Short mmCIF file of C-alpha atoms in Angstrom, two decimals:
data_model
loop_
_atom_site.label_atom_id
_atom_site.label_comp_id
_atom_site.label_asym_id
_atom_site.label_seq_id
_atom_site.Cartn_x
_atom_site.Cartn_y
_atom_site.Cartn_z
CA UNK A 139 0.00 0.00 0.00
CA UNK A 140 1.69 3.28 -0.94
CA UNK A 141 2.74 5.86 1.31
CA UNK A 142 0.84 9.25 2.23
CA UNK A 143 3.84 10.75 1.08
CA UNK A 144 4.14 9.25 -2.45
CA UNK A 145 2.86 10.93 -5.38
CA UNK A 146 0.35 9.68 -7.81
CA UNK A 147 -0.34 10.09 -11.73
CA UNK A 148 -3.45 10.81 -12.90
CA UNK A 149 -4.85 10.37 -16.34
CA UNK A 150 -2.90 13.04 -17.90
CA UNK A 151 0.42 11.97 -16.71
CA UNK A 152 0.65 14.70 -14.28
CA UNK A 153 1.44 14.44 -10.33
CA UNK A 154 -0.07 15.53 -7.56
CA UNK A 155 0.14 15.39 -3.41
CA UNK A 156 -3.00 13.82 -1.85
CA UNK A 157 -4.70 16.18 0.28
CA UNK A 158 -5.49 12.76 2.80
CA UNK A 159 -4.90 9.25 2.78
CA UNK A 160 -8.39 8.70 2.09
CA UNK A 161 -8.04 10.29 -1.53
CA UNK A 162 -4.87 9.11 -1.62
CA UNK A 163 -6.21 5.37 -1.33
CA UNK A 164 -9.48 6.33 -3.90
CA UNK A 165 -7.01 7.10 -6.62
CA UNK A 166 -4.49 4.08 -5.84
CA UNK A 167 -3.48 1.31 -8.39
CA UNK A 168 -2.95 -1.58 -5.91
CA UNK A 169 -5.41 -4.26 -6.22
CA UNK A 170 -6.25 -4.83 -2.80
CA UNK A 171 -6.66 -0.76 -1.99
CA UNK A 172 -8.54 -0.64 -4.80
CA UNK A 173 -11.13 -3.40 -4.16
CA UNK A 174 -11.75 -2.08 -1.09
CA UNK A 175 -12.37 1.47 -1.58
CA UNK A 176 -14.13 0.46 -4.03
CA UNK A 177 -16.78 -0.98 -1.62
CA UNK A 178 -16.30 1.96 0.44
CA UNK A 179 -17.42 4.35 -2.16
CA UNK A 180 -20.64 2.77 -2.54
CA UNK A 181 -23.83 4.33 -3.60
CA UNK A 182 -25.68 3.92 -0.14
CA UNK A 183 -21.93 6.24 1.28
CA UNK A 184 -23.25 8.82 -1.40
CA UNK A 185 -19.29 8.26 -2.84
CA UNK A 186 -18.38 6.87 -6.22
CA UNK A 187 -15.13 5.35 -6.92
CA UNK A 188 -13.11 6.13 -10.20
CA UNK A 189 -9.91 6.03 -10.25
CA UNK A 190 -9.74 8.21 -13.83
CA UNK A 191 -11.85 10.60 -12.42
CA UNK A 192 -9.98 13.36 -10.18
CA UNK A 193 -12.96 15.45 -9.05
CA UNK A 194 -14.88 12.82 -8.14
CA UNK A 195 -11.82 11.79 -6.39
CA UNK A 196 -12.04 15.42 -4.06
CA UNK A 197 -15.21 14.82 -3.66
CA UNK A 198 -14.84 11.65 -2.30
CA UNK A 199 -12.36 13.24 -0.06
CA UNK A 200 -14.17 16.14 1.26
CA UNK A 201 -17.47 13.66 2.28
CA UNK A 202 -15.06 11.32 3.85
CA UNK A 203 -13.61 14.04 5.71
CA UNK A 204 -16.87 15.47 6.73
CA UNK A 205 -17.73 12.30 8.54
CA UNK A 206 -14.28 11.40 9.60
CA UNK A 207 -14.89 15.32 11.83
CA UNK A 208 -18.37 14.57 13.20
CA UNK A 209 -17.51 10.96 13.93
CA UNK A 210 -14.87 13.03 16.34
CA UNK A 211 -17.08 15.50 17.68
CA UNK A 212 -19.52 12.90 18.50
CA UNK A 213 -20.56 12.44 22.01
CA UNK A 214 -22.36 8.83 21.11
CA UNK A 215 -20.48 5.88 22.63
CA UNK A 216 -22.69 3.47 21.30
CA UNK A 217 -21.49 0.52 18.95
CA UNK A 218 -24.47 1.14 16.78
CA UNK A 219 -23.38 4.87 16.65
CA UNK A 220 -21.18 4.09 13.38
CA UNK A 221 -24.45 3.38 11.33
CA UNK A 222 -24.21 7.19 11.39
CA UNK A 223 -21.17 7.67 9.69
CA UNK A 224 -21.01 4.39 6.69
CA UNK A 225 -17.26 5.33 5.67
CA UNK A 226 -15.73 5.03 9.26
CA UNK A 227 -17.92 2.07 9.47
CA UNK A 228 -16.33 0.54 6.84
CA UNK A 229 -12.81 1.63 7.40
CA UNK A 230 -13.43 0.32 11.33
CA UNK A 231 -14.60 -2.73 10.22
CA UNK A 232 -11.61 -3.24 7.77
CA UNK A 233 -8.68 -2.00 10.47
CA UNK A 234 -9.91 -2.64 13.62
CA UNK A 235 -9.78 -6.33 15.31
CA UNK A 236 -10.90 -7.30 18.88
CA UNK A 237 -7.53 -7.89 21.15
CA UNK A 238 -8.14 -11.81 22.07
CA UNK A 239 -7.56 -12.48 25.65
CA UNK A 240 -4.18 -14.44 27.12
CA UNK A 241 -5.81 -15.94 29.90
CA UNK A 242 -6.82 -19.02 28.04
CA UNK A 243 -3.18 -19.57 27.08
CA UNK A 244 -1.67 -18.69 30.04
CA UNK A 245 -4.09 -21.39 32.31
CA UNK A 246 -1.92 -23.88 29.86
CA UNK A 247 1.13 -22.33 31.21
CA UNK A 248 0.91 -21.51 34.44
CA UNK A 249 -0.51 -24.46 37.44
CA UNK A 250 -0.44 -21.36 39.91
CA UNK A 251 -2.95 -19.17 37.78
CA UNK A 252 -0.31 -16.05 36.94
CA UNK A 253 -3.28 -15.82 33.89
CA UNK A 254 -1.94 -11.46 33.66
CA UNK A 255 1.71 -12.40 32.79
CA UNK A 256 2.32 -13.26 29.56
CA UNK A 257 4.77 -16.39 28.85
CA UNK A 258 4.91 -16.72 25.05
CA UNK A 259 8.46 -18.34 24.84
CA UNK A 260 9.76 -21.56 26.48
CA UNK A 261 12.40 -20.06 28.12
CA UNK A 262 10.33 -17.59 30.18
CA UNK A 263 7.38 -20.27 30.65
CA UNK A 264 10.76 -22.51 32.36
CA UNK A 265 12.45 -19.75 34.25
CA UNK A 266 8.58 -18.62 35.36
CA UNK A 267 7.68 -22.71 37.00
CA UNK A 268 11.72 -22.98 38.45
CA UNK A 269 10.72 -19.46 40.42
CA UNK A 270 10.47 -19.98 44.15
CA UNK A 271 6.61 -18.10 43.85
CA UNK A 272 5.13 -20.59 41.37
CA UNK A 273 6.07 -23.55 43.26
CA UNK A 274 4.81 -22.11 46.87
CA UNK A 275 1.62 -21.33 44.88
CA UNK A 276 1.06 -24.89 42.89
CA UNK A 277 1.76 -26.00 47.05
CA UNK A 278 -1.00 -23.98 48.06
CA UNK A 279 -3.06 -24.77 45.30
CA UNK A 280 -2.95 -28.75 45.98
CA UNK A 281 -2.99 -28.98 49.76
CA UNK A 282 -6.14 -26.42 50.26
CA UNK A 283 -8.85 -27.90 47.75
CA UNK A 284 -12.33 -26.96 48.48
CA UNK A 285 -14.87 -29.32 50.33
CA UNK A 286 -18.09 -29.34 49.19
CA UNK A 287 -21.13 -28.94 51.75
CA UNK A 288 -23.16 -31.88 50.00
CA UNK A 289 -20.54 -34.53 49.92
CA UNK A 290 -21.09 -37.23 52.26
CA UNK A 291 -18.95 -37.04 55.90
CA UNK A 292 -17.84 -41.05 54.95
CA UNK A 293 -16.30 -39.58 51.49
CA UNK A 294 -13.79 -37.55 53.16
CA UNK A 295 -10.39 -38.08 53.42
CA UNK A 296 -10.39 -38.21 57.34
CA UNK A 297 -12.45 -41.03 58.11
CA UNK A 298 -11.36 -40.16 62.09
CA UNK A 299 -12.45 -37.33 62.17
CA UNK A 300 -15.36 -37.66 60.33
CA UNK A 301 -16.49 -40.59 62.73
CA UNK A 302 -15.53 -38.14 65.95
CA UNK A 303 -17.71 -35.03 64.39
CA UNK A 304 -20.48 -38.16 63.59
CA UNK A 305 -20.50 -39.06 67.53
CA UNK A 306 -19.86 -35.09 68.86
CA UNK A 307 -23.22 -34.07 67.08
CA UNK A 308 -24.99 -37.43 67.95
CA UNK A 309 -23.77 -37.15 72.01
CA UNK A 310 -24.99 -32.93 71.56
CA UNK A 311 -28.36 -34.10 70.07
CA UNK A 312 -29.25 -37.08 72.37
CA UNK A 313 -27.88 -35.28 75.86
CA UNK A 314 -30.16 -32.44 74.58
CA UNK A 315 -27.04 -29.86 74.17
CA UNK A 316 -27.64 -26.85 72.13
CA UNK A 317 -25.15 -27.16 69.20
CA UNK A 318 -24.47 -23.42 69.70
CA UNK A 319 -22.63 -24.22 72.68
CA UNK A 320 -19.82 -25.72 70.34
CA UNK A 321 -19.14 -21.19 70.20
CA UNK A 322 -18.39 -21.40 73.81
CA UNK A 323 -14.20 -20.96 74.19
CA UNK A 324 -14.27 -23.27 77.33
CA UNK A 325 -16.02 -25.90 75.83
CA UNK A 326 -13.89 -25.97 72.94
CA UNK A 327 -10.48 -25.95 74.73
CA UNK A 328 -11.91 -28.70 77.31
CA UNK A 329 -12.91 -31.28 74.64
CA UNK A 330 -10.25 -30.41 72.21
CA UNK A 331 -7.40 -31.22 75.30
CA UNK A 332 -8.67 -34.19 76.38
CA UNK A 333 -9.80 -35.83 73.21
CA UNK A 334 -7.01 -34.46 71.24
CA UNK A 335 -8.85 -33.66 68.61
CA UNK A 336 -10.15 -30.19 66.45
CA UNK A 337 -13.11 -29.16 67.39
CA UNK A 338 -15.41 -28.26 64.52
CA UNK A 339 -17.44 -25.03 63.97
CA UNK A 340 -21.32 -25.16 65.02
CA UNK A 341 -21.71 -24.40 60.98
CA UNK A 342 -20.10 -27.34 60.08
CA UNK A 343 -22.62 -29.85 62.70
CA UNK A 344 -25.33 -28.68 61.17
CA UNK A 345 -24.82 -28.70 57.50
CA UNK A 346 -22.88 -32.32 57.84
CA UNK A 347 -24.31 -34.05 60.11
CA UNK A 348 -27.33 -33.19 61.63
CA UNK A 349 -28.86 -34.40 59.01
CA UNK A 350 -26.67 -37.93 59.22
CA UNK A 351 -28.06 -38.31 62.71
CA UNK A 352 -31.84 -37.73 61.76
CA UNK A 353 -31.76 -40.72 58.93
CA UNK A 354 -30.26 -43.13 61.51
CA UNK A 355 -32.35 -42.26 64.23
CA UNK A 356 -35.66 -42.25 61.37
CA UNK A 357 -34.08 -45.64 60.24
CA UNK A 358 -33.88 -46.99 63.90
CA UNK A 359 -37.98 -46.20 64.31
CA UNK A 360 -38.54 -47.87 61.01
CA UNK A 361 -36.85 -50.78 62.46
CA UNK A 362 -39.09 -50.75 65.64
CA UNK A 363 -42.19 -50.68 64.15
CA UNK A 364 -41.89 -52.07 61.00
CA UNK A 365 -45.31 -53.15 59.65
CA UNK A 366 -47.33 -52.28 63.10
CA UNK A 367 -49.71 -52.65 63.97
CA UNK A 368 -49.14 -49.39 65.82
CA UNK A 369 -51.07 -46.07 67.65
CA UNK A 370 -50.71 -42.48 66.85
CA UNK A 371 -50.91 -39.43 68.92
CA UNK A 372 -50.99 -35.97 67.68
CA UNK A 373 -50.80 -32.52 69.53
CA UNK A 374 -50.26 -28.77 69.22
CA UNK A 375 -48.22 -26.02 70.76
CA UNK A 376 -47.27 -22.85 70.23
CA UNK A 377 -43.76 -21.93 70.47
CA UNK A 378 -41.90 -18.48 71.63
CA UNK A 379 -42.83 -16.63 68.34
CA UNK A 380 -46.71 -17.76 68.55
CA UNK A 381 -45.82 -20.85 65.82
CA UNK A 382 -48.25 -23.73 65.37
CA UNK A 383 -46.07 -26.12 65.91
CA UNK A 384 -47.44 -30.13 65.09
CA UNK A 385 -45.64 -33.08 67.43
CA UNK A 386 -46.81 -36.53 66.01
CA UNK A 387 -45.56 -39.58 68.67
CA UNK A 388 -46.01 -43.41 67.35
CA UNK A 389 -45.84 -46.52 69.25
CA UNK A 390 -46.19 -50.26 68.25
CA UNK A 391 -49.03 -51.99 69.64
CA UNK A 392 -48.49 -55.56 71.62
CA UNK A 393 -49.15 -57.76 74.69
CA UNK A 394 -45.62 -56.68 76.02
CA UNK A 395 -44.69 -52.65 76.74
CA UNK A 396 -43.46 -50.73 73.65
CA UNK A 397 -41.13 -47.86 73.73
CA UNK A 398 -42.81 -44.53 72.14
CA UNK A 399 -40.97 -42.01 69.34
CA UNK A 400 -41.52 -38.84 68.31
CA UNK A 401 -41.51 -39.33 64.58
CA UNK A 402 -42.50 -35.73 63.30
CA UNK A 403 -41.98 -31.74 64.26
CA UNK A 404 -43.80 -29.66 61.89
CA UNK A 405 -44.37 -26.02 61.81
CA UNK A 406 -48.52 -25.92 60.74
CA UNK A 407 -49.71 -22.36 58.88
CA UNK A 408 -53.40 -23.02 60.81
CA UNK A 409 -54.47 -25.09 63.35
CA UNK A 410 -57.26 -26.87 62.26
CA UNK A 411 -58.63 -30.21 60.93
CA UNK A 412 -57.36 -29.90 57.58
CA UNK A 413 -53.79 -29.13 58.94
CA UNK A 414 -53.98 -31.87 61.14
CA UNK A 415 -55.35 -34.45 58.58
CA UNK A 416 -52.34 -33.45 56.64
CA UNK A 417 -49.86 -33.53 59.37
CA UNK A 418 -51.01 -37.29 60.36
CA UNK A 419 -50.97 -38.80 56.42
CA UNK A 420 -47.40 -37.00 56.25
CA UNK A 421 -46.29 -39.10 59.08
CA UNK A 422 -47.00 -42.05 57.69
CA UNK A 423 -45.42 -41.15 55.09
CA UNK A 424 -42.45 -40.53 56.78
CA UNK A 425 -42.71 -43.65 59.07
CA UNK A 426 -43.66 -46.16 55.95
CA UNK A 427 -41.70 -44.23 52.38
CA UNK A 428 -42.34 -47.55 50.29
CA UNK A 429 -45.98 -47.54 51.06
CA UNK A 430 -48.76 -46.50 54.15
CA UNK A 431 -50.12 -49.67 55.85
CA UNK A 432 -53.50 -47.99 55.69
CA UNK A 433 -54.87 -51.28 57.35
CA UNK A 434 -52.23 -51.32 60.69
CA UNK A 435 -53.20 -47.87 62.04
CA UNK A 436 -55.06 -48.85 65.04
CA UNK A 437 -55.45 -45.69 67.05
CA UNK A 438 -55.52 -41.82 67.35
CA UNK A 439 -55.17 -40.64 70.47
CA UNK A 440 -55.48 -36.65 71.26
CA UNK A 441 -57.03 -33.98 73.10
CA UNK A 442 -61.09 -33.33 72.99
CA UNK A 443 -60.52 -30.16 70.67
CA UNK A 444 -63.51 -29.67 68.09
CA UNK A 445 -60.66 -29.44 65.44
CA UNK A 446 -58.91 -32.59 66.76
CA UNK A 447 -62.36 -34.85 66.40
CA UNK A 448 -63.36 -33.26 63.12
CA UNK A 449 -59.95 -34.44 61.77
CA UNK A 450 -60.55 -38.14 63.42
CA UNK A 451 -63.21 -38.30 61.78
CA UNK A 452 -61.69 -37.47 58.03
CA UNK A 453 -58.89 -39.91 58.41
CA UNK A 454 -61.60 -42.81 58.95
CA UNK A 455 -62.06 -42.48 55.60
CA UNK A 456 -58.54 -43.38 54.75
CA UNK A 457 -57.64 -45.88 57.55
CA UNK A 458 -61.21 -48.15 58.01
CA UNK A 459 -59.42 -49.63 61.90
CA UNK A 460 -58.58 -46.69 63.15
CA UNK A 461 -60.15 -45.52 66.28
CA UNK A 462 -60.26 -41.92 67.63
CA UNK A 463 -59.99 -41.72 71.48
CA UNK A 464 -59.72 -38.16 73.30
CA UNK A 465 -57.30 -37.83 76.60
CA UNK A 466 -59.13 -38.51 79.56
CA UNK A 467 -57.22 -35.97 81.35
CA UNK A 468 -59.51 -32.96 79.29
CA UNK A 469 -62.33 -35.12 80.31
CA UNK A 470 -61.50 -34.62 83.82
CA UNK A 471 -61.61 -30.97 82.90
CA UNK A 472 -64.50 -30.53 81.47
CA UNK A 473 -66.14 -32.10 84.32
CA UNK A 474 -64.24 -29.69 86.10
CA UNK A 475 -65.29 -26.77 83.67
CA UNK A 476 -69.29 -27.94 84.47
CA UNK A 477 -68.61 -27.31 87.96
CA UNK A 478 -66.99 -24.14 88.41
CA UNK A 479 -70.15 -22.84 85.74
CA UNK A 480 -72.32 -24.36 87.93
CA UNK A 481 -71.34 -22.13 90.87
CA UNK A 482 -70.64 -18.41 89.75
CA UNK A 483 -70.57 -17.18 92.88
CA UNK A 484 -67.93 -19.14 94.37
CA UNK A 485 -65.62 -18.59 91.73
CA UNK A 486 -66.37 -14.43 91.96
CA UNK A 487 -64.69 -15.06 95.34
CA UNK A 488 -61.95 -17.02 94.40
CA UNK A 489 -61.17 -14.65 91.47
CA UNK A 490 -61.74 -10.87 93.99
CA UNK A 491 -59.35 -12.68 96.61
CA UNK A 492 -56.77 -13.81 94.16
CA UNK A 493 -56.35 -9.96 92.80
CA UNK A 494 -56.52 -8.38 95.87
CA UNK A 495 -53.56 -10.22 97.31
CA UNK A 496 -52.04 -9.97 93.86
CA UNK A 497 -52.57 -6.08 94.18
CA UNK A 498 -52.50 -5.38 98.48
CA UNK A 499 -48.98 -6.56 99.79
CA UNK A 500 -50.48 -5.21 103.45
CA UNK A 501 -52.80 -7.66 103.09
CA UNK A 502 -51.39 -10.23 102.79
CA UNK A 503 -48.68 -9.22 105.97
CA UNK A 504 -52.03 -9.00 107.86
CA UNK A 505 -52.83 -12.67 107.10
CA UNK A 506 -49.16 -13.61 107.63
CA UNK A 507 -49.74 -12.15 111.25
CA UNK A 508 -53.18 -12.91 111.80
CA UNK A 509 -52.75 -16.57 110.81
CA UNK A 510 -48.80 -17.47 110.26
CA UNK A 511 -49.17 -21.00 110.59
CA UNK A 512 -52.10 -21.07 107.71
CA UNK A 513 -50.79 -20.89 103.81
CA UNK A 514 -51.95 -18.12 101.83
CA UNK A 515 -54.85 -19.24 99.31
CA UNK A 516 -54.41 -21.23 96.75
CA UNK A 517 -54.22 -19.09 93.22
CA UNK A 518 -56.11 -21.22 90.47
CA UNK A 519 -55.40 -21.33 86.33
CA UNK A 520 -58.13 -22.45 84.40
CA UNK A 521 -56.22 -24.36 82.44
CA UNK A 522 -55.64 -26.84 85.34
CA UNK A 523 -58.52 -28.61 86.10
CA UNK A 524 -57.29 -29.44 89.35
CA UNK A 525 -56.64 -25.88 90.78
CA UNK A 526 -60.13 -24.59 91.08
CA UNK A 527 -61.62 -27.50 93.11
CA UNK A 528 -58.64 -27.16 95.49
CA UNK A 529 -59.20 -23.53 95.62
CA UNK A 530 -62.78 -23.92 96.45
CA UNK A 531 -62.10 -26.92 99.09
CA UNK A 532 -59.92 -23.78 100.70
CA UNK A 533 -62.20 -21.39 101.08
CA UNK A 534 -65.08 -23.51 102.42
CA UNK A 535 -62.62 -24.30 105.22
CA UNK A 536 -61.30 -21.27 105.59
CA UNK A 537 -64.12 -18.64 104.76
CA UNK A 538 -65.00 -17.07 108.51
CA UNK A 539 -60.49 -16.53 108.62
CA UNK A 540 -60.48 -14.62 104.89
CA UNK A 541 -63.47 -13.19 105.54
CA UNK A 542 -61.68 -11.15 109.23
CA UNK A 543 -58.56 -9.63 106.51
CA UNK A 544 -61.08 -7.99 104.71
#
């Protein structure tokens, strides 16, 4: 390709200095400039190549120029700005090639990872894996290879201490030892002196092997009950945060005492029949995977709740033997609920006298001294049967000695 500096004949046989390279390269007799400007000065450009014709060749130049200065003094940084300007388009497209990356290359090089120096020759690439810093980092690199969370504790390459973290999380779980406590700096040094062995973080428990302990101690109740035929007993608490929280307890039933095992937590959105329904065919799912014995549930047991007996009486229609049996201990009170209705008066007392020694510390000093070898009365919660009918017992013995405080 020539020079800007060469000079160039024209039809005539006359010479003349290009006034830019772009005119320079319309008017040039190489092949390759020439097929190319050729496609430059297309008809959609508004230029029109001839190399015989030196006008057209200024021309040429001028409109070339006149995009070549407002491609500059354009403030678009767009790719799609150079539809704007179809000669540097072209001339971009022609001239300008991406820079390809090294770091493919250089992971073929390099076992430490220097990916930003370049090693093109064999010399450099041996001087750069005999340096002291490549070797200390391919040393790193192979002793501190990452662990995955969901690999299996018997996969590891410690079986030791994989068995020792199996039996410190089993010993937390069945001694009923928060596995937070692992945090305490006492309780780390203690067990890690004595047993000689690194102590693990409470993370690492519970990702690991928690759940290791849960499927041998769900395996173990499989292994009790087996095929049944068994009982069932499902209740509901709230916990610190006001959860529903479902506990489901199973049992095998025979002539000779069984041992009982929770089989199922589960946090319940409402606490009604349906939730409850759902909660109990879960269980069996959990206690039988390969199929329910729908035939070997026996019994329900639970409390008297209207919710509890509408969801006994759902499940009949999936297990035909099962029978639904409330605690007798909310039969008790209810019976005790029928009494304390049946005398309002009596419990108005119990309930005045129970505030105002809740509210009146001088009265009850004035009992203390009026009667110090008599206990103060009894303070009854509704939800204990048991308490009302000992409170009332109390005060028919004791009226005439409450009734002198007052």
């Amino acid at each position: 390709m020539p020079n800007a500096n060469d000079n160039l004949n024209d039809t005539n046989g006359n010479t003349q200095a290009p006034e830019n390279a772009v005119s320079e390269a319309c008017v040039s007799d190489t092949n390759s400039d020439s097929e190319f400007y050729s496609s430059v000065c297309s008809p959609d450009n508004s230029l029109v190549y001839d190399s015989s014709n030196p006008e057209l060749a200024v021309r040429n130049s001028n409109i070339t120029s006149v995009q070549a200065l407002s491609f500059l003094n354009s403030k678009k940084t767009e790719l799609n700005a150079l539809d704007l300007f179809p000669v540097v388009k072209k001339v971009f497209f022609k001239y300008n090639t991406s820079i390809p990356s090294s770091a493919p290359v250089e992971r073929l090089f390099s076992g430490a990872i220097q990916v930003l120096t370049p090693r093109r020759q064999r010399f450099q690439v041996s001087q750069h894996i005999s340096t002291t810093k490549h070797k200390q980092n391919k040393e790193r690199q192979n002793k501190f290879k990452q662990q995955f969370l969901t690999s299996s504790p018997s996969t590891s390459s410690d079986d030791n201490s994989s068995t020792f973290y199996t039996d410190l999380c089993r010993v937390f779980i069945r001694a009923d030892i928060p596995i937070f406590k692992l945090k305490n700096p006492a309780l780390k040094d203690f067990l890690e002196q004595y047993t000689g062995k690194t102590i693990p973080e409470e993370s690492t428990i519970r990702k690991k092997y928690v759940n290791v302990i849960y499927e041998e101690t769900l395996t173990s109740i499989r292994q009790n009950i087996q095929d049944g035929p068994i009982w069932v007993s499902i209740d509901e608490s709230t916990d610190a945060d006001g959860r529903y929280v479902g506990n489901v307890i199973v049992g095998k039933l025979s002539s000779e005492p069984c041992n009982s095992f929770l089989l199922n937590c589960e946090q319940l959105d409402k606490c009604n029949h349906k939730t409850i329904a759902k909660l109990f065919n879960d269980s069996m799912n959990l206690l039988w995977p390969e199929g329910v014995k729908y035939e070997n549930v026996f019994l329900f047991l639970s409390d008297a709740a209207p919710y509890m007996c509408k969801a006994g009486n759902v499940l009949n229609a999936f297990f035909p033997k099962l029978i639904h049996v409330t605690c007798l201990a909310h039969g008790f009170h209810r019976v005790a609920e029928t009494i304390r209705s049946s005398y309002p008066d009596v419990d108005q007392l119990i309930a005045t006298v129970k505030k105002i020694f809740l509210k009146a510390p001088s009265r009850v000093l004035k009992f203390k001294e009026l009667y110090p070898d008599l206990n103060l009365p009894p303070e009854p919660i509704l939800t204990r049967w048991g308490t009302w009918l000992e409170a009332a017992l109390y005060y028919c013995e004791h009226f005439e000695k409450i009734k002198n405080i007052f």
